[in-house]
GROMACS .gro file of C-alpha atoms in nm:
model
  481
    1MET     CA    1  -0.005   0.016  -0.001
    2LYS     CA    2   0.142   0.361  -0.104
    3VAL     CA    3   0.024   0.655   0.141
    4LEU     CA    4   0.113   0.948   0.088
    5SER     CA    5   0.131   1.289   0.376
    6VAL     CA    6   0.114   1.534   0.351
    7ALA     CA    7   0.303   1.843   0.631
    8SER     CA    8   0.436   2.160   0.688
    9GLU     CA    9   0.594   2.001   0.944
   10VAL     CA   10   0.862   1.690   1.009
   11TYR     CA   11   1.095   1.579   1.279
   12PRO     CA   12   1.408   1.642   1.216
   13LEU     CA   13   1.459   1.820   0.953
   14VAL     CA   14   1.188   2.067   1.127
   15LYS     CA   15   1.006   2.074   1.459
   16THR     CA   16   0.735   2.348   1.577
   17GLY     CA   17   0.542   2.102   1.794
   18GLY     CA   18   0.414   1.708   1.788
   19LEU     CA   19   0.346   1.718   1.397
   20ALA     CA   20   0.659   1.709   1.323
   21ASP     CA   21   0.732   1.419   1.606
   22VAL     CA   22   0.454   1.203   1.387
   23ALA     CA   23   0.473   1.273   1.058
   24GLY     CA   24   0.860   1.202   1.078
   25ALA     CA   25   0.767   0.918   1.346
   26LEU     CA   26   0.508   0.735   1.089
   27PRO     CA   27   0.672   0.608   0.832
   28PRO     CA   28   0.913   0.401   0.949
   29ALA     CA   29   0.671   0.263   1.180
   30LEU     CA   30   0.412   0.177   0.895
   31ALA     CA   31   0.680   0.022   0.685
   32ARG     CA   32   0.688  -0.221   0.916
   33GLN     CA   33   0.352  -0.284   0.861
   34GLY     CA   34   0.387  -0.322   0.501
   35VAL     CA   35   0.279   0.065   0.385
   36GLU     CA   36   0.472   0.290   0.165
   37MET     CA   37   0.479   0.639   0.244
   38ARG     CA   38   0.585   0.940   0.129
   39THR     CA   39   0.576   1.224   0.229
   40LEU     CA   40   0.515   1.561   0.099
   41MET     CA   41   0.636   1.919   0.275
   42PRO     CA   42   0.793   2.240   0.185
   43GLY     CA   43   1.109   2.369   0.080
   44TYR     CA   44   1.215   2.576   0.394
   45PRO     CA   45   1.581   2.643   0.304
   46SER     CA   46   1.677   2.467   0.687
   47VAL     CA   47   1.539   2.147   0.428
   48MET     CA   48   1.692   2.254   0.113
   49GLY     CA   49   2.005   2.214   0.328
   50ARG     CA   50   1.972   1.928   0.421
   51LEU     CA   51   1.977   1.756   0.062
   52GLY     CA   52   2.361   1.791  -0.049
   53GLY     CA   53   2.290   1.855  -0.397
   54THR     CA   54   2.094   1.454  -0.429
   55GLY     CA   55   1.738   1.525  -0.449
   56GLU     CA   56   1.558   1.527  -0.822
   57VAL     CA   57   1.352   1.689  -0.957
   58VAL     CA   58   1.040   1.510  -1.087
   59PHE     CA   59   0.800   1.810  -1.066
   60GLU     CA   60   0.754   2.155  -1.191
   61TYR     CA   61   0.509   2.369  -1.237
   62SER     CA   62   0.505   2.640  -1.457
   63HIS     CA   63   0.251   2.757  -1.216
   64LEU     CA   64   0.147   2.641  -0.871
   65LEU     CA   65  -0.155   2.855  -0.724
   66GLY     CA   66   0.068   3.146  -0.896
   67VAL     CA   67   0.430   3.096  -0.900
   68PRO     CA   68   0.680   2.908  -0.970
   69ALA     CA   69   0.771   2.535  -0.834
   70ARG     CA   70   0.938   2.207  -0.861
   71ILE     CA   71   0.887   1.909  -0.664
   72ILE     CA   72   1.187   1.690  -0.608
   73SER     CA   73   1.168   1.405  -0.450
   74ALA     CA   74   1.491   1.303  -0.188
   75ARG     CA   75   1.540   1.097   0.094
   76VAL     CA   76   1.702   1.257   0.417
   77GLU     CA   77   1.750   1.149   0.714
   78GLY     CA   78   1.544   0.714   0.625
   79LEU     CA   79   1.232   0.934   0.562
   80ASP     CA   80   1.088   0.975   0.102
   81LEU     CA   81   1.078   1.402   0.060
   82TYR     CA   82   0.916   1.518  -0.162
   83LEU     CA   83   0.992   1.896  -0.131
   84ILE     CA   84   0.805   2.226  -0.329
   85GLU     CA   85   1.104   2.408  -0.426
   86SER     CA   86   0.911   2.712  -0.442
   87PRO     CA   87   1.184   3.063  -0.364
   88ALA     CA   88   0.904   3.280  -0.376
   89LEU     CA   89   0.631   3.109  -0.138
   90PHE     CA   90   0.983   2.948   0.119
   91ASN     CA   91   1.263   3.092   0.117
   92ARG     CA   92   1.181   3.351   0.415
   93ALA     CA   93   1.382   3.397   0.698
   94GLY     CA   94   1.207   3.278   1.087
   95GLY     CA   95   1.017   2.992   1.133
   96PRO     CA   96   0.745   2.778   0.862
   97TYR     CA   97   0.468   2.994   0.959
   98VAL     CA   98   0.634   3.314   1.156
   99ASP     CA   99   0.897   3.525   1.066
  100GLY     CA  100   1.214   3.681   1.311
  101ALA     CA  101   0.991   3.924   1.484
  102GLY     CA  102   0.747   3.659   1.545
  103ILE     CA  103   0.503   3.788   1.341
  104ASP     CA  104   0.255   3.456   1.112
  105HIS     CA  105   0.382   3.569   0.736
  106VAL     CA  106   0.118   3.763   0.596
  107ASP     CA  107   0.037   3.478   0.266
  108ASN     CA  108   0.084   3.152   0.535
  109TRP     CA  109  -0.290   3.119   0.360
  110HIS     CA  110  -0.110   3.059  -0.054
  111ARG     CA  111   0.195   2.889   0.113
  112PHE     CA  112  -0.032   2.642   0.253
  113ALA     CA  113  -0.288   2.637   0.020
  114ALA     CA  114   0.019   2.517  -0.235
  115LEU     CA  115   0.122   2.261  -0.008
  116SER     CA  116  -0.242   2.096  -0.001
  117ARG     CA  117  -0.285   2.198  -0.428
  118ALA     CA  118   0.026   1.964  -0.493
  119GLY     CA  119  -0.076   1.676  -0.231
  120ALA     CA  120  -0.406   1.710  -0.519
  121ASP     CA  121  -0.187   1.716  -0.766
  122ILE     CA  122   0.037   1.330  -0.627
  123ALA     CA  123  -0.242   1.191  -0.539
  124ALA     CA  124  -0.407   1.279  -0.906
  125GLY     CA  125  -0.121   1.118  -1.031
  126ILE     CA  126   0.100   1.375  -1.134
  127LEU     CA  127   0.494   1.202  -1.071
  128PRO     CA  128   0.486   0.878  -1.263
  129ASP     CA  129   0.716   0.633  -0.959
  130PHE     CA  130   0.443   0.713  -0.655
  131HIS     CA  131   0.041   0.711  -0.756
  132PRO     CA  132  -0.061   0.603  -0.424
  133ASP     CA  133  -0.388   0.491  -0.263
  134ILE     CA  134  -0.464   0.678   0.035
  135VAL     CA  135  -0.344   1.087   0.087
  136HIS     CA  136  -0.372   1.162   0.424
  137ALA     CA  137  -0.314   1.561   0.522
  138HIS     CA  138  -0.220   1.710   0.867
  139ASP     CA  139  -0.424   1.960   1.033
  140TRP     CA  140  -0.473   2.305   0.884
  141GLN     CA  141  -0.159   2.337   0.696
  142ALA     CA  142  -0.274   2.050   0.457
  143GLY     CA  143  -0.630   2.063   0.541
  144LEU     CA  144  -0.675   2.195   0.148
  145THR     CA  145  -0.540   1.877   0.005
  146PRO     CA  146  -0.932   1.678   0.061
  147ALA     CA  147  -1.087   1.967  -0.135
  148TYR     CA  148  -0.875   2.069  -0.370
  149MET     CA  149  -0.948   1.637  -0.467
  150ARG     CA  150  -1.338   1.681  -0.430
  151TYR     CA  151  -1.318   1.969  -0.698
  152SER     CA  152  -1.084   1.801  -0.947
  153GLY     CA  153  -1.273   1.449  -0.930
  154ILE     CA  154  -0.942   1.283  -0.708
  155GLN     CA  155  -1.093   0.896  -0.664
  156ARG     CA  156  -0.856   0.858  -0.370
  157PRO     CA  157  -0.943   0.804  -0.003
  158SER     CA  158  -0.858   1.117   0.181
  159ILE     CA  159  -0.705   1.143   0.595
  160VAL     CA  160  -0.708   1.447   0.750
  161THR     CA  161  -0.616   1.409   1.141
  162ILE     CA  162  -0.577   1.677   1.389
  163HIS     CA  163  -0.335   1.709   1.624
  164ASN     CA  164  -0.437   2.074   1.730
  165ILE     CA  165  -0.777   2.181   1.691
  166ALA     CA  166  -0.726   2.510   1.831
  167PHE     CA  167  -0.541   2.546   1.534
  168GLN     CA  168  -0.741   2.621   1.229
  169GLY     CA  169  -0.612   2.823   0.957
  170HIS     CA  170  -0.940   3.078   0.941
  171PHE     CA  171  -0.892   3.368   0.637
  172GLY     CA  172  -1.041   3.599   0.531
  173ALA     CA  173  -1.298   3.579   0.166
  174GLN     CA  174  -1.033   3.795  -0.019
  175VAL     CA  175  -0.792   3.491  -0.034
  176PHE     CA  176  -1.051   3.275  -0.226
  177GLY     CA  177  -1.015   3.385  -0.531
  178GLY     CA  178  -0.648   3.268  -0.539
  179LEU     CA  179  -0.759   2.962  -0.399
  180GLU     CA  180  -0.781   2.893  -0.796
  181LEU     CA  181  -1.105   2.627  -0.726
  182PRO     CA  182  -1.420   2.644  -0.818
  183THR     CA  183  -1.673   2.911  -0.730
  184TYR     CA  184  -1.966   2.663  -0.525
  185ALA     CA  185  -1.682   2.552  -0.350
  186PHE     CA  186  -1.682   2.876  -0.114
  187ALA     CA  187  -2.039   2.700   0.057
  188LEU     CA  188  -2.133   2.539   0.403
  189ASP     CA  189  -1.988   2.223   0.279
  190GLY     CA  190  -1.708   2.305   0.114
  191VAL     CA  191  -1.393   2.571   0.197
  192GLU     CA  192  -1.630   2.877   0.373
  193TYR     CA  193  -1.637   2.903   0.761
  194TYR     CA  194  -1.777   3.186   0.956
  195GLY     CA  195  -1.728   3.371   0.553
  196GLY     CA  196  -1.452   3.330   0.553
  197VAL     CA  197  -1.228   3.027   0.490
  198GLY     CA  198  -1.097   2.745   0.699
  199PHE     CA  199  -0.769   2.527   0.547
  200LEU     CA  200  -0.911   2.270   0.890
  201LYS     CA  201  -1.298   2.352   0.761
  202ALA     CA  202  -1.244   2.230   0.412
  203GLY     CA  203  -1.022   1.929   0.495
  204LEU     CA  204  -1.263   1.854   0.854
  205ALA     CA  205  -1.562   1.831   0.539
  206ASN     CA  206  -1.379   1.675   0.285
  207ALA     CA  207  -1.234   1.360   0.445
  208SER     CA  208  -1.339   1.040   0.382
  209ALA     CA  209  -1.176   1.018   0.779
  210ILE     CA  210  -1.079   1.230   1.039
  211THR     CA  211  -0.840   1.150   1.328
  212THR     CA  212  -0.771   1.293   1.558
  213VAL     CA  213  -0.474   1.143   1.829
  214SER     CA  214  -0.643   1.008   2.086
  215PRO     CA  215  -0.966   0.809   2.160
  216THR     CA  216  -1.043   1.094   2.457
  217TYR     CA  217  -0.951   1.381   2.263
  218ALA     CA  218  -1.177   1.239   1.996
  219GLU     CA  219  -1.451   1.273   2.181
  220GLU     CA  220  -1.396   1.597   2.335
  221ILE     CA  221  -1.402   1.788   2.041
  222ARG     CA  222  -1.765   1.669   1.972
  223SER     CA  223  -1.811   1.934   2.251
  224ALA     CA  224  -1.859   2.317   2.261
  225ALA     CA  225  -1.551   2.309   2.568
  226TYR     CA  226  -1.356   2.162   2.339
  227GLY     CA  227  -1.480   2.215   2.011
  228MET     CA  228  -1.346   2.549   1.901
  229GLY     CA  229  -1.642   2.652   1.702
  230LEU     CA  230  -1.661   2.347   1.524
  231GLU     CA  231  -1.816   2.081   1.748
  232GLY     CA  232  -2.112   2.091   1.538
  233LEU     CA  233  -1.868   1.939   1.158
  234ILE     CA  234  -1.698   1.706   1.420
  235SER     CA  235  -1.985   1.554   1.576
  236THR     CA  236  -2.164   1.528   1.217
  237ARG     CA  237  -1.873   1.376   1.024
  238ALA     CA  238  -1.860   1.108   1.445
  239PRO     CA  239  -1.958   0.801   1.238
  240VAL     CA  240  -1.598   0.905   1.036
  241LEU     CA  241  -1.392   0.965   1.349
  242SER     CA  242  -1.141   0.916   1.512
  243GLY     CA  243  -0.886   0.875   1.738
  244ILE     CA  244  -0.503   0.711   1.756
  245VAL     CA  245  -0.258   0.791   1.987
  246ASN     CA  246   0.087   0.904   1.928
  247GLY     CA  247   0.382   0.671   2.018
  248ILE     CA  248   0.752   0.817   2.055
  249ASP     CA  249   1.058   0.730   1.935
  250THR     CA  250   1.247   0.482   2.114
  251GLY     CA  251   1.573   0.460   2.047
  252VAL     CA  252   1.607   0.818   2.019
  253TRP     CA  253   1.345   0.825   2.389
  254ASN     CA  254   1.551   0.545   2.619
  255PRO     CA  255   1.719   0.529   2.954
  256GLU     CA  256   1.938   0.238   2.900
  257THR     CA  257   2.095   0.399   2.604
  258ASP     CA  258   2.076   0.785   2.582
  259PRO     CA  259   2.369   0.953   2.557
  260VAL     CA  260   2.356   1.316   2.629
  261LEU     CA  261   2.170   1.143   3.112
  262ALA     CA  262   2.462   1.167   3.336
  263GLU     CA  263   2.447   0.783   3.438
  264THR     CA  264   2.218   0.500   3.205
  265PHE     CA  265   1.933   0.301   3.382
  266GLY     CA  266   1.692   0.098   3.323
  267PRO     CA  267   1.338  -0.013   3.540
  268ARG     CA  268   1.572  -0.288   3.727
  269LYS     CA  269   1.852  -0.060   3.751
  270LEU     CA  270   1.675   0.266   3.938
  271LYS     CA  271   1.992   0.346   4.135
  272GLY     CA  272   2.061   0.546   3.813
  273ARG     CA  273   1.846   0.784   3.810
  274VAL     CA  274   1.961   0.941   4.146
  275VAL     CA  275   2.279   1.098   3.947
  276ASN     CA  276   2.011   1.271   3.741
  277ARG     CA  277   1.912   1.340   3.985
  278ARG     CA  278   2.177   1.549   4.162
  279ALA     CA  279   2.234   1.677   3.810
  280ILE     CA  280   1.914   1.857   3.783
  281GLU     CA  281   1.962   2.046   4.187
  282ALA     CA  282   2.234   2.149   4.035
  283ARG     CA  283   2.145   2.307   3.820
  284PHE     CA  284   1.832   2.427   3.920
  285GLY     CA  285   2.008   2.599   4.236
  286LEU     CA  286   1.816   2.276   4.468
  287HIS     CA  287   1.913   2.104   4.741
  288GLN     CA  288   2.016   1.823   4.782
  289ASP     CA  289   1.823   1.595   4.970
  290GLU     CA  290   1.581   1.293   4.941
  291ASP     CA  291   1.252   1.498   4.883
  292PRO     CA  292   1.025   1.381   4.627
  293LEU     CA  293   1.130   1.584   4.339
  294PHE     CA  294   0.929   1.682   4.057
  295VAL     CA  295   0.989   1.849   3.784
  296VAL     CA  296   0.848   2.069   3.446
  297ILE     CA  297   0.849   2.065   3.108
  298SER     CA  298   0.668   2.302   2.900
  299ARG     CA  299   0.547   2.565   2.702
  300LEU     CA  300   0.464   2.840   2.968
  301THR     CA  301   0.049   2.884   2.835
  302TRP     CA  302  -0.260   2.931   3.027
  303GLN     CA  303  -0.338   2.643   2.759
  304LYS     CA  304  -0.091   2.395   2.975
  305GLY     CA  305  -0.247   2.473   3.308
  306ILE     CA  306   0.047   2.655   3.423
  307ASP     CA  307  -0.128   2.939   3.588
  308LEU     CA  308  -0.278   2.679   3.738
  309LEU     CA  309   0.090   2.560   3.886
  310ALA     CA  310   0.147   2.856   3.974
  311GLU     CA  311  -0.107   2.917   4.173
  312VAL     CA  312   0.019   2.630   4.410
  313THR     CA  313   0.356   2.684   4.419
  314ASP     CA  314   0.349   2.771   4.752
  315ASP     CA  315   0.158   2.430   4.837
  316ILE     CA  316   0.381   2.231   4.680
  317VAL     CA  317   0.669   2.319   4.873
  318ALA     CA  318   0.503   2.306   5.186
  319SER     CA  319   0.364   1.936   5.071
  320GLY     CA  320   0.805   1.857   5.123
  321ALA     CA  321   0.846   1.851   4.768
  322LYS     CA  322   1.031   2.052   4.489
  323LEU     CA  323   0.998   2.161   4.186
  324ALA     CA  324   1.150   2.250   3.889
  325VAL     CA  325   1.009   2.477   3.596
  326LEU     CA  326   1.217   2.402   3.234
  327GLY     CA  327   1.004   2.629   2.997
  328ALA     CA  328   0.912   2.993   2.818
  329GLY     CA  329   0.640   3.139   2.784
  330ASP     CA  330   0.379   3.370   2.875
  331ALA     CA  331   0.584   3.619   3.130
  332ALA     CA  332   0.383   3.658   3.355
  333LEU     CA  333   0.396   3.323   3.389
  334GLU     CA  334   0.778   3.348   3.368
  335GLY     CA  335   0.856   3.628   3.685
  336ALA     CA  336   0.508   3.417   3.920
  337PHE     CA  337   0.833   3.171   3.842
  338LEU     CA  338   1.078   3.372   3.977
  339GLY     CA  339   0.951   3.453   4.179
  340ALA     CA  340   0.852   3.181   4.329
  341VAL     CA  341   1.240   3.135   4.360
  342GLN     CA  342   1.302   3.432   4.552
  343ARG     CA  343   1.051   3.302   4.842
  344HIS     CA  344   1.171   2.913   4.803
  345GLY     CA  345   1.526   2.925   4.736
  346GLY     CA  346   1.628   2.582   4.717
  347ARG     CA  347   1.274   2.417   4.683
  348VAL     CA  348   1.263   2.660   4.348
  349GLY     CA  349   1.419   2.606   4.078
  350VAL     CA  350   1.407   2.790   3.741
  351VAL     CA  351   1.467   2.773   3.417
  352ILE     CA  352   1.357   3.040   3.072
  353GLY     CA  353   1.396   2.877   2.816
  354TYR     CA  354   1.396   2.532   2.592
  355ASP     CA  355   1.659   2.295   2.661
  356GLU     CA  356   1.636   1.909   2.459
  357PRO     CA  357   1.984   1.795   2.687
  358LEU     CA  358   1.843   1.852   3.023
  359ALA     CA  359   1.433   1.786   2.923
  360HIS     CA  360   1.640   1.486   2.918
  361THR     CA  361   1.848   1.472   3.272
  362MET     CA  362   1.492   1.606   3.434
  363GLN     CA  363   1.232   1.290   3.312
  364GLY     CA  364   1.532   1.054   3.350
  365GLY     CA  365   1.611   1.216   3.745
  366ALA     CA  366   1.293   1.385   3.889
  367ASP     CA  367   1.055   1.137   4.046
  368GLY     CA  368   0.792   1.316   3.927
  369ILE     CA  369   0.687   1.504   3.598
  370LEU     CA  370   0.317   1.789   3.685
  371ILE     CA  371   0.159   1.761   3.370
  372PRO     CA  372  -0.175   2.048   3.466
  373SER     CA  373  -0.336   2.070   3.096
  374ARG     CA  374  -0.645   2.235   3.060
  375PHE     CA  375  -0.629   1.994   2.733
  376GLU     CA  376  -0.381   1.821   2.607
  377PRO     CA  377  -0.485   1.604   2.226
  378CYS     CA  378  -0.230   1.386   2.319
  379GLY     CA  379   0.070   1.451   2.492
  380LEU     CA  380   0.379   1.304   2.507
  381THR     CA  381   0.567   1.445   2.807
  382GLN     CA  382   0.352   1.211   2.947
  383LEU     CA  383   0.542   0.885   2.760
  384TYR     CA  384   0.899   1.038   2.821
  385GLY     CA  385   0.769   1.122   3.193
  386LEU     CA  386   0.652   0.696   3.204
  387ARG     CA  387   0.976   0.566   3.009
  388TYR     CA  388   1.212   0.738   3.225
  389GLY     CA  389   1.043   0.700   3.526
  390ALA     CA  390   0.930   1.028   3.573
  391VAL     CA  391   0.595   0.947   3.738
  392PRO     CA  392   0.327   1.184   3.545
  393VAL     CA  393   0.047   1.390   3.730
  394VAL     CA  394  -0.177   1.505   3.464
  395ALA     CA  395  -0.521   1.613   3.368
  396ARG     CA  396  -0.786   1.442   3.316
  397THR     CA  397  -0.812   1.546   2.967
  398GLY     CA  398  -0.753   1.368   2.598
  399GLY     CA  399  -0.467   1.184   2.569
  400LEU     CA  400  -0.347   1.216   2.933
  401ALA     CA  401  -0.595   1.065   3.068
  402ASP     CA  402  -0.504   0.737   2.758
  403THR     CA  403  -0.200   0.689   2.884
  404ILE     CA  404  -0.149   0.704   3.222
  405ILE     CA  405  -0.322   0.452   3.514
  406ASP     CA  406  -0.465   0.648   3.827
  407ALA     CA  407  -0.241   0.554   4.100
  408ASN     CA  408  -0.608   0.441   4.310
  409SER     CA  409  -0.718   0.141   4.524
  410ALA     CA  410  -0.762  -0.081   4.298
  411ALA     CA  411  -0.507   0.026   4.007
  412LEU     CA  412  -0.240  -0.003   4.277
  413ASN     CA  413  -0.343  -0.369   4.424
  414ALA     CA  414  -0.321  -0.450   4.078
  415GLY     CA  415   0.028  -0.342   4.047
  416VAL     CA  416  -0.072  -0.181   3.751
  417ALA     CA  417  -0.056   0.207   3.811
  418THR     CA  418   0.100   0.421   3.575
  419GLY     CA  419   0.055   0.796   3.741
  420PHE     CA  420  -0.220   1.068   3.866
  421GLN     CA  421  -0.495   1.194   3.668
  422PHE     CA  422  -0.637   1.458   3.878
  423LEU     CA  423  -1.012   1.660   3.849
  424PRO     CA  424  -1.187   1.870   3.772
  425VAL     CA  425  -0.867   2.016   3.614
  426ASP     CA  426  -0.855   2.307   3.864
  427ALA     CA  427  -0.589   2.472   4.153
  428ASP     CA  428  -0.762   2.188   4.367
  429GLY     CA  429  -0.690   1.946   4.223
  430LEU     CA  430  -0.413   1.995   4.124
  431ARG     CA  431  -0.301   2.068   4.432
  432GLY     CA  432  -0.490   1.706   4.568
  433ALA     CA  433  -0.356   1.557   4.340
  434VAL     CA  434   0.017   1.704   4.442
  435ARG     CA  435  -0.060   1.611   4.788
  436ARG     CA  436  -0.141   1.233   4.688
  437ALA     CA  437   0.177   1.157   4.486
  438VAL     CA  438   0.371   1.282   4.753
  439SER     CA  439   0.134   1.047   5.018
  440VAL     CA  440   0.271   0.728   4.836
  441PHE     CA  441   0.609   0.892   4.755
  442ARG     CA  442   0.641   0.786   5.069
  443ASN     CA  443   0.578   0.450   5.073
  444PRO     CA  444   0.932   0.383   4.820
  445SER     CA  445   0.861  -0.017   4.748
  446VAL     CA  446   0.501   0.161   4.634
  447TRP     CA  447   0.632   0.386   4.478
  448THR     CA  448   0.876   0.210   4.295
  449GLY     CA  449   0.612  -0.012   4.138
  450ILE     CA  450   0.420   0.297   3.967
  451GLN     CA  451   0.812   0.374   3.817
  452ARG     CA  452   0.797   0.043   3.656
  453ALA     CA  453   0.460  -0.007   3.571
  454GLY     CA  454   0.517   0.319   3.376
  455MET     CA  455   0.835   0.143   3.202
  456ARG     CA  456   0.679  -0.129   3.097
  457SER     CA  457   0.421   0.064   2.965
  458ASP     CA  458   0.402   0.051   2.551
  459VAL     CA  459   0.466   0.401   2.472
  460SER     CA  460   0.612   0.342   2.036
  461TRP     CA  461   0.501   0.441   1.737
  462ASP     CA  462   0.427   0.062   1.686
  463ARG     CA  463   0.069  -0.056   1.817
  464SER     CA  464  -0.013   0.289   1.678
  465ALA     CA  465   0.087   0.244   1.344
  466ALA     CA  466  -0.106  -0.046   1.263
  467LEU     CA  467  -0.429   0.103   1.448
  468TYR     CA  468  -0.335   0.250   1.120
  469ALA     CA  469  -0.262   0.059   0.878
  470GLU     CA  470  -0.631  -0.102   0.968
  471LEU     CA  471  -0.772   0.269   0.887
  472TYR     CA  472  -0.561   0.259   0.535
  473ALA     CA  473  -0.667  -0.055   0.419
  474SER     CA  474  -1.099   0.019   0.579
  475LEU     CA  475  -1.009   0.280   0.312
  476ALA     CA  476  -0.819   0.124   0.012
  477PRO     CA  477  -0.994  -0.208   0.045
  478ASN     CA  478  -0.848  -0.344  -0.307
  479ALA     CA  479  -0.529  -0.195  -0.197
  480PRO     CA  480  -0.142  -0.431  -0.226
  481GLY     CA  481  -0.156  -0.502   0.122
   0.00000   0.00000   0.00000
């Protein structure tokens, strides 16, 4: 079976969030399921610089939504890629979506419509050596792909995966003329959305199937609280909606071989975690003792519930625990944690920014990791925590609810508990979960059992890839497989 993935970012080439992790991890995992996946993505300067002259031009556009472009086939970092080389669209400074000042590129509608148009053209068979059986589009940036397929009469099944429904690609009606779609596409069952053009909405309305990144999130987005205005459409399309939990790269995230850890360890050799704990304490200026150490590795935003964490920081210290925070975001929240450092020297430490090796060390040495997100489509941080023995304390939402088994009495007695969940998602809920975790921590044998149960969890991509392969087969039953 051949699948075309259409994505705006792919790890390890370019990443701003979990979308890149999925787009980068799925192809090799699917290969083990007998699925050949190639990925179409923009030819950003950083990506084109990785080719080293190895790419092959497989198609040339004189006019891709008004600009010249070429599709280049290349194999980079073990991934089979089709890159859209178009200086007018993608050769610019800044990130994939924003300029150097962090402001959205004003022509993002044009740039990602071109990505979607090229995806539909590949589905139509413009490339001589690759005719996909399925097209798999990710998030709003690729959301127009199923719409272009529909209005071009392309008979191929398509899937749209929602990584975070809060980001929808909603643009003014004035961009419609530049999309080169028929006038009747500007309709309720087409691309029209609240009087403008909705990229994600168009994908959801026209895809053969819709997935999101956890079963609980698939249910949540059918409600007004989580659907962000799209809950009506999602509910209408519920028969073709499913949730498949993300996995992680267990080769990169492996505590027994991780080269950036101060000391490697495994589920049978947890003593190595102590060395990493000391490294955390040293980096964050914390007292070296045996009190429970909780960490936070997150964007410091309202969505991530970090305001709740700031509200209960004093209570965490009062419970006898320590706290180390790595992240950046809202200036007021950054200031709140820096203020907590002043109040609780040696008990609270903060590093503003992001440091990948430090994040590994924190997972490898912390007793617990706090994830109080108000909504979390899937989440990867808790999966890293399971893998590394940092017991997750999580809000009961989205993928957090699906991947963590709460340490209630029944789960503890059965030896299957892997963390702590809390609901409602508010300061009192978080406060209570931390108290519960600290209480269990005082019983070392029980705590070690939770750590080891988490480390035994299957957080790889294999199970998820098998579910995607089953979905593809159901949509294209006559494809090779």
